[in-house]
mmCIF file of C-alpha atoms in Angstrom:
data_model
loop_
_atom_site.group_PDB
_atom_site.id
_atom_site.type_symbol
_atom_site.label_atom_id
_atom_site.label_comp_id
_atom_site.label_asym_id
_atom_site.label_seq_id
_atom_site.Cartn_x
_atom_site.Cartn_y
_atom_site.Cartn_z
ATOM 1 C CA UNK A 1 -23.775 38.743 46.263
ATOM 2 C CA UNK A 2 -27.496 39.453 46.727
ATOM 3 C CA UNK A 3 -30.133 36.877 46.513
ATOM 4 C CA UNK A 4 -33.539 37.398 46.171
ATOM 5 C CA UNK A 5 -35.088 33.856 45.872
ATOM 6 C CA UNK A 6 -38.760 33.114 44.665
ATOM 7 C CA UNK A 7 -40.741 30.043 46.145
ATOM 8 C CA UNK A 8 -41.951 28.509 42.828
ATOM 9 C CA UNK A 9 -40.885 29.344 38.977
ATOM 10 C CA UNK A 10 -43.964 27.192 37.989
ATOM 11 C CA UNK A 11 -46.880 26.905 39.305
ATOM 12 C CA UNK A 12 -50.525 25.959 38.071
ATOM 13 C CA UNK A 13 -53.756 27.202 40.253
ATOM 14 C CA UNK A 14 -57.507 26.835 39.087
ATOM 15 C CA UNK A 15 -59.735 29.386 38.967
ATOM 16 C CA UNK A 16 -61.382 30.689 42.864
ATOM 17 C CA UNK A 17 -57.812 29.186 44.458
ATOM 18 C CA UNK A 18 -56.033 31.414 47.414
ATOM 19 C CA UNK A 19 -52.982 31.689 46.007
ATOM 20 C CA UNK A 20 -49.271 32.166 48.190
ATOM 21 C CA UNK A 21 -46.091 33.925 46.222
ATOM 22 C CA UNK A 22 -43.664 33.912 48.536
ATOM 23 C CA UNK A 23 -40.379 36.518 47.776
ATOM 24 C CA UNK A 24 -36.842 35.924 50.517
ATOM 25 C CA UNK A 25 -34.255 38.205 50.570
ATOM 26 C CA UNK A 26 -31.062 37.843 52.441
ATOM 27 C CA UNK A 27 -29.418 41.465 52.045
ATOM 28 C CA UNK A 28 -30.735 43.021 55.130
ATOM 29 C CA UNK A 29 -32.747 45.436 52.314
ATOM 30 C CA UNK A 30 -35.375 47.862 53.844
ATOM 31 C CA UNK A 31 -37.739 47.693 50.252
ATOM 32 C CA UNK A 32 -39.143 45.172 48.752
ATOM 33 C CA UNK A 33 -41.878 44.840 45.303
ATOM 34 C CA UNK A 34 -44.280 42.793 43.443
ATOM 35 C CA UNK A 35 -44.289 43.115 39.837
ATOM 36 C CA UNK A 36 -46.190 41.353 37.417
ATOM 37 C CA UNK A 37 -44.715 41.085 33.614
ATOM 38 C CA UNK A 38 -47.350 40.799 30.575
ATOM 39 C CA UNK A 39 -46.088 40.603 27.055
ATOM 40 C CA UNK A 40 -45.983 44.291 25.366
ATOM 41 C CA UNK A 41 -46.760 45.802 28.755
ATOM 42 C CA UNK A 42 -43.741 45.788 30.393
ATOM 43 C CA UNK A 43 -42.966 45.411 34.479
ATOM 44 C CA UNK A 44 -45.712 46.930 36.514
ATOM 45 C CA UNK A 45 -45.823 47.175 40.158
ATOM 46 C CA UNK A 46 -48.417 45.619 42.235
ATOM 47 C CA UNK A 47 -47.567 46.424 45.920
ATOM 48 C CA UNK A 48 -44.438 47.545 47.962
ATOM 49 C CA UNK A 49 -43.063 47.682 51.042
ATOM 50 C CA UNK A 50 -40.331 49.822 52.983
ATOM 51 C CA UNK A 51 -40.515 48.015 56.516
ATOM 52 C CA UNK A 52 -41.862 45.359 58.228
ATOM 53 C CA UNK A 53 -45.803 45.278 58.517
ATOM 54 C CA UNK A 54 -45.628 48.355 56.179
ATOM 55 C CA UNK A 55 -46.832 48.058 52.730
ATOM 56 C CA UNK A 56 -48.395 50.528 50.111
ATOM 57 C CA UNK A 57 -50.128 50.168 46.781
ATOM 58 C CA UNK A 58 -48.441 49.971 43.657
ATOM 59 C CA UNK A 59 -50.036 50.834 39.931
ATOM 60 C CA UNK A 60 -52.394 47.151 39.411
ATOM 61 C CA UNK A 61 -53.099 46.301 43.209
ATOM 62 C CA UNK A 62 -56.903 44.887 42.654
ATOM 63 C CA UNK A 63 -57.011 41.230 43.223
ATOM 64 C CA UNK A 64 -53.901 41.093 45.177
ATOM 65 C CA UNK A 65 -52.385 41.686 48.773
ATOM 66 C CA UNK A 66 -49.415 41.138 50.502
ATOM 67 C CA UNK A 67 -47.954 40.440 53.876
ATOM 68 C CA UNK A 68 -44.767 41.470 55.538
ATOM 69 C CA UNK A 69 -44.286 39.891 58.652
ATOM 70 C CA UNK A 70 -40.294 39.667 58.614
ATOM 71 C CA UNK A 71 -37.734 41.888 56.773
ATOM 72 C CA UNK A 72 -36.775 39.660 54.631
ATOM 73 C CA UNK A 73 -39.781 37.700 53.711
ATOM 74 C CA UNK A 74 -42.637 39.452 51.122
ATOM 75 C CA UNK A 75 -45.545 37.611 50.445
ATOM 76 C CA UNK A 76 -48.090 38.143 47.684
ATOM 77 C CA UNK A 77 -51.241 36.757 48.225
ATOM 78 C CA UNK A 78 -53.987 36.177 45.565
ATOM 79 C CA UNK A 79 -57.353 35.943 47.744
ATOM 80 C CA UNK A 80 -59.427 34.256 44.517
ATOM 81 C CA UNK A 81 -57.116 33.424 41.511
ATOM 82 C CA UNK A 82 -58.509 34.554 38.332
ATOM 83 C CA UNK A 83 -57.620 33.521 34.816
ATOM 84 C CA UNK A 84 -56.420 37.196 33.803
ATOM 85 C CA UNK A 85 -53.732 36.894 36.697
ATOM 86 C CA UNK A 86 -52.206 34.491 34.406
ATOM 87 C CA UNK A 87 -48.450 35.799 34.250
ATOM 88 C CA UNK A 88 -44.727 36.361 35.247
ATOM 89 C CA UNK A 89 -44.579 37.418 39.067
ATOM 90 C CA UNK A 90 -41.171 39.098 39.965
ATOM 91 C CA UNK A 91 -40.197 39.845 43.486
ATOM 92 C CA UNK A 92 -37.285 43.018 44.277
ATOM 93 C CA UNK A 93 -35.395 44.530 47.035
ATOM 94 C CA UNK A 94 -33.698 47.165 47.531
ATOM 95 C CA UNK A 95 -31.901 49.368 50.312
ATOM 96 C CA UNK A 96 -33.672 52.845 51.034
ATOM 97 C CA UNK A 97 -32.057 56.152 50.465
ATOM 98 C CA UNK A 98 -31.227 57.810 46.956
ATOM 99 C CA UNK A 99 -27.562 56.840 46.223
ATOM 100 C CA UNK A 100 -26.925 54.357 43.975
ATOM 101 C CA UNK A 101 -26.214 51.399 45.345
ATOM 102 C CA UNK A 102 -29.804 52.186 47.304
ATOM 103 C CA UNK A 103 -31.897 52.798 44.453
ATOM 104 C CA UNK A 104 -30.128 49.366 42.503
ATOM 105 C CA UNK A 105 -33.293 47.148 42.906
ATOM 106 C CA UNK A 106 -32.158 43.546 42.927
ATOM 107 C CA UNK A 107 -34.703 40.425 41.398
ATOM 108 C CA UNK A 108 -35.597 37.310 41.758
ATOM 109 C CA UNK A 109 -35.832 34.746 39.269
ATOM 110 C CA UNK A 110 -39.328 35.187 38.615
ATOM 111 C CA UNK A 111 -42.714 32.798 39.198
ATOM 112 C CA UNK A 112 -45.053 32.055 35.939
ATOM 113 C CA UNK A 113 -48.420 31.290 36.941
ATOM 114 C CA UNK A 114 -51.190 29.732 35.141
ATOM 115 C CA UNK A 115 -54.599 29.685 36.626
ATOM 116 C CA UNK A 116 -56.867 27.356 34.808
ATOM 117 C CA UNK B 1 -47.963 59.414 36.456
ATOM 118 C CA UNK B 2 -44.541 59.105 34.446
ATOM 119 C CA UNK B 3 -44.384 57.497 31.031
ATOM 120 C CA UNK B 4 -41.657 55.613 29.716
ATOM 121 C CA UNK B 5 -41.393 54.759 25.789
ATOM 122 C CA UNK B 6 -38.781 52.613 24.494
ATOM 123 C CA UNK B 7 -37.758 51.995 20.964
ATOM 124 C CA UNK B 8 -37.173 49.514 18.777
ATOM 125 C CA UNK B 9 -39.729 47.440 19.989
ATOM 126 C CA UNK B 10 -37.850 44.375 18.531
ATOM 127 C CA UNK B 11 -34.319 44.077 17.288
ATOM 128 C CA UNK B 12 -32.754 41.337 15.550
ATOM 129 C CA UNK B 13 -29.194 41.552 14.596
ATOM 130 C CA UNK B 14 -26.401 39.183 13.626
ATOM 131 C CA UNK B 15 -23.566 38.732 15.908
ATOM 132 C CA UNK B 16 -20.842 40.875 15.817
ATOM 133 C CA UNK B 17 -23.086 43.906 15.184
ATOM 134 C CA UNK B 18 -23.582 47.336 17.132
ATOM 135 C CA UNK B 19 -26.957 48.540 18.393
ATOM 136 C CA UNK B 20 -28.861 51.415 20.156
ATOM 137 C CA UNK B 21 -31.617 51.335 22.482
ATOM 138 C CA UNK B 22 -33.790 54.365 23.176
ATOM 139 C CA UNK B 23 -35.651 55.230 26.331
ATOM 140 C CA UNK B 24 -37.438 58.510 26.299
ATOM 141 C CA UNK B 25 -39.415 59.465 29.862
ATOM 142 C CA UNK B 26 -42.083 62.156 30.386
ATOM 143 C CA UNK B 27 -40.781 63.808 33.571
ATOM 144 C CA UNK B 28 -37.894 64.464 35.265
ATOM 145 C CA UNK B 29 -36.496 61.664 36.932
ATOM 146 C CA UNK B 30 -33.877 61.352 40.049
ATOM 147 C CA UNK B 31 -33.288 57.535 39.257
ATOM 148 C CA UNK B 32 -33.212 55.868 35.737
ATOM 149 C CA UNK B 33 -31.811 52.304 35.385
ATOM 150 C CA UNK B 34 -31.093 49.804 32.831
ATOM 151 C CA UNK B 35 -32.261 46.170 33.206
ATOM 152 C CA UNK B 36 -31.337 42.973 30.889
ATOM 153 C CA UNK B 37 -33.858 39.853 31.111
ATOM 154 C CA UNK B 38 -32.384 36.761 29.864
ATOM 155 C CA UNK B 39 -34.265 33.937 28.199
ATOM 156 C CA UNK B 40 -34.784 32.546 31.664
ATOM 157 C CA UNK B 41 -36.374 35.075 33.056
ATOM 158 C CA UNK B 42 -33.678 37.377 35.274
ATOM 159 C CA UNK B 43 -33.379 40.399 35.641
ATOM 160 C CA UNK B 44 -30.235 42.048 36.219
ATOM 161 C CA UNK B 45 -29.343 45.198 36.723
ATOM 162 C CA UNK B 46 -26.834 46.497 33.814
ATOM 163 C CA UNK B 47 -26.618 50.640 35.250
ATOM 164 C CA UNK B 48 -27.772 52.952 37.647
ATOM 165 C CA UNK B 49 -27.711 56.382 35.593
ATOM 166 C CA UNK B 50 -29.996 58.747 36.224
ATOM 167 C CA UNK B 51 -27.794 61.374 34.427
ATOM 168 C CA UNK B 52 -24.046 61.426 32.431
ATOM 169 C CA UNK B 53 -22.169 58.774 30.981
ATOM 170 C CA UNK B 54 -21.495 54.970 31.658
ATOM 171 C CA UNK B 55 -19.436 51.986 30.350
ATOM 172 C CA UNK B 56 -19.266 48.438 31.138
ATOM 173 C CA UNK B 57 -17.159 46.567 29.028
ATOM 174 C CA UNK B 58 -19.218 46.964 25.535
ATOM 175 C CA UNK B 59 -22.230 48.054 26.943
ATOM 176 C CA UNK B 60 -22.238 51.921 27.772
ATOM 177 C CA UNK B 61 -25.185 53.471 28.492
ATOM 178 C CA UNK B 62 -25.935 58.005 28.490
ATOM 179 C CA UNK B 63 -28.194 59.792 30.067
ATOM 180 C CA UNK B 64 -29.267 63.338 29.153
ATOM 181 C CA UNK B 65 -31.846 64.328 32.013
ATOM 182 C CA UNK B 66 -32.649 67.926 30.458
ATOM 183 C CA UNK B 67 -34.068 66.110 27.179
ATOM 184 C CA UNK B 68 -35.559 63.474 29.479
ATOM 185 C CA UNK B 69 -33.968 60.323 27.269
ATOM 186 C CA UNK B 70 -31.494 57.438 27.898
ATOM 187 C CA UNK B 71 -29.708 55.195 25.268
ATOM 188 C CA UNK B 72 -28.175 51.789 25.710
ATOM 189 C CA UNK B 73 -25.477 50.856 23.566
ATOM 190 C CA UNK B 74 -24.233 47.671 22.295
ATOM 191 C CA UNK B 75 -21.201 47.025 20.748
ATOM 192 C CA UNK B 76 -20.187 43.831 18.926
ATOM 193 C CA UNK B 77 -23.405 41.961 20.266
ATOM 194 C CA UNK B 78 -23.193 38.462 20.905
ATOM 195 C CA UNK B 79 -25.466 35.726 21.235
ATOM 196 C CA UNK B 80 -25.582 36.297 25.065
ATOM 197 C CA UNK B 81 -26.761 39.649 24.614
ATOM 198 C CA UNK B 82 -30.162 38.096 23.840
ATOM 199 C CA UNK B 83 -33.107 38.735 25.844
ATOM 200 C CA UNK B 84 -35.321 41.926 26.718
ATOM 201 C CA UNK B 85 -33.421 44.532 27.963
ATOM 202 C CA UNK B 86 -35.836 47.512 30.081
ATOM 203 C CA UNK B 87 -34.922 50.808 31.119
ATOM 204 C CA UNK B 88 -36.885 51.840 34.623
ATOM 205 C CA UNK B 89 -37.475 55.315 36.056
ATOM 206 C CA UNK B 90 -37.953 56.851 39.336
ATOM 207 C CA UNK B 91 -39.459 60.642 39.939
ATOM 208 C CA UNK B 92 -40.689 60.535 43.204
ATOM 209 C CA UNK B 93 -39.264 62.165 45.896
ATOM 210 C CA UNK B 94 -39.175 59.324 48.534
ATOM 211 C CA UNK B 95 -36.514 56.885 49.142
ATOM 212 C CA UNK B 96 -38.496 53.887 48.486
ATOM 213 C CA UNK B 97 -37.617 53.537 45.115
ATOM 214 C CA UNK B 98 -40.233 52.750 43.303
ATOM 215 C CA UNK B 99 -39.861 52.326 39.708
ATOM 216 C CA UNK B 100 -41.819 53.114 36.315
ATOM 217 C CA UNK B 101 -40.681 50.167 33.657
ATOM 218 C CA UNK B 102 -40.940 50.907 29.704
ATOM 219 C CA UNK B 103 -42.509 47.789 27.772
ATOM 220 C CA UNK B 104 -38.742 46.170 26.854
ATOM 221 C CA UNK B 105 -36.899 46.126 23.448
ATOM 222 C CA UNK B 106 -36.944 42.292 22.448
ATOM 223 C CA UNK B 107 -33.152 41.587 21.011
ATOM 224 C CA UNK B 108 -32.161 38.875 19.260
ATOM 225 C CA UNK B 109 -28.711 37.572 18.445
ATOM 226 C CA UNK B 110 -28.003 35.146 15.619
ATOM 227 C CA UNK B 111 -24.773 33.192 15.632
#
């Protein structure tokens, strides 16, 4: 089975904290995201990346980066935690290529953050 | 970029019921998948169907790509069903992936 694990599902920051999401996965998978969930808005993607060191903007990246250092580590960084990042932080991964067991995009349990 | 609407926004049924979930998408699409989010928080991945006809026990979900919308069916929903359930599209032409993620269809199951 895959597993995409998630360093924290809770975690409270203040306001002007460098923040550390950290995002493992053990399938050998090429891809890996950073979504953030808000109520009404839906999933959307923060950052990406399809190999190591390589990374590439998703639809919300201000206020965030991210670091891939090994293929199976992700890391999303908040430089100066804010009180609108307040939310659900979901990590994927996923194999590259367009069949369908390439495309599946597997998920981790999910991090809620509060920043105070 | 793409847009992805889904309907109902909300669903409440009683258990035992049937129930259809819309997704409707902007663009043409090479990847469209079907998520459920349990109370806890998961996400799993329920199908991979960018196009045609799938079943999984009672869930079957149908694509028809030339009218660019999906539909998730339930049948005789249980309590376990519960949860937000998300259909996610792809239109790009790399293998990366990425996806496009409607808002959700809240369901709720009562015993």
């Amino acid at each position: 089975d895959v597993k995409v694990t998630q360093s924290s599902r809770y975690l409270v920051k203040r306001t002007g904290e460098k923040v550390f999401l950290e995002c493992v996965q053990d399938m050998d998978h090429e891809n890996m995201f950073w979504y953030r969930q808000d109520p009404g808005l839906g999933l959307r993607l923060i950052y990406f990346s399809y190999d190591v060191k390589m990374k590439e903007k998703g639809d919300i990246p201000e206020g965030y980066s991210v670091s891939r250092e090994k293929k199976e580590r992700f890391s999303l960084i908040l430089e100066s935690a804010s009180t609108n990042q307040t939310s659900m932080y979901l990590c994927a991964s996923s194999f590259s290529g367009f069949r369908e067991y390439q495309e599946t995009q597997y998920f981790g349990p999910g991090t809620r953050l509060l920043v105070l | 970029g793409i847009q992805v609407e889904q309907s109902p926004p909300d669903l409440i049924l009683q258990e035992g019921a049937n129930s259809t979930l819309r997704c409707n998408f902007s663009d043409s699409v090479n990847n469209l998948q079907w998520f459920h989010q349990n109370p806890w928080g998961q996400l799993i991945n329920l199908f991979y169907i960018p196009s045609g006809t799938k079943q999984n026990g009672r869930l079957s979900a149908t694509t028809v790509a030339t009218e660019r919308y999906s539909l998730l069916y339930i049948s005789s929903s249980q309590t376990t069903d519960s949860g937000v359930y998300f259909c996610a599209v792809n239109a790009g032409g790399t293998s990366y992936g990425k996806l496009t993620f409607g808002q959700g269809t809240i369901l709720t199951v009562h015993p």
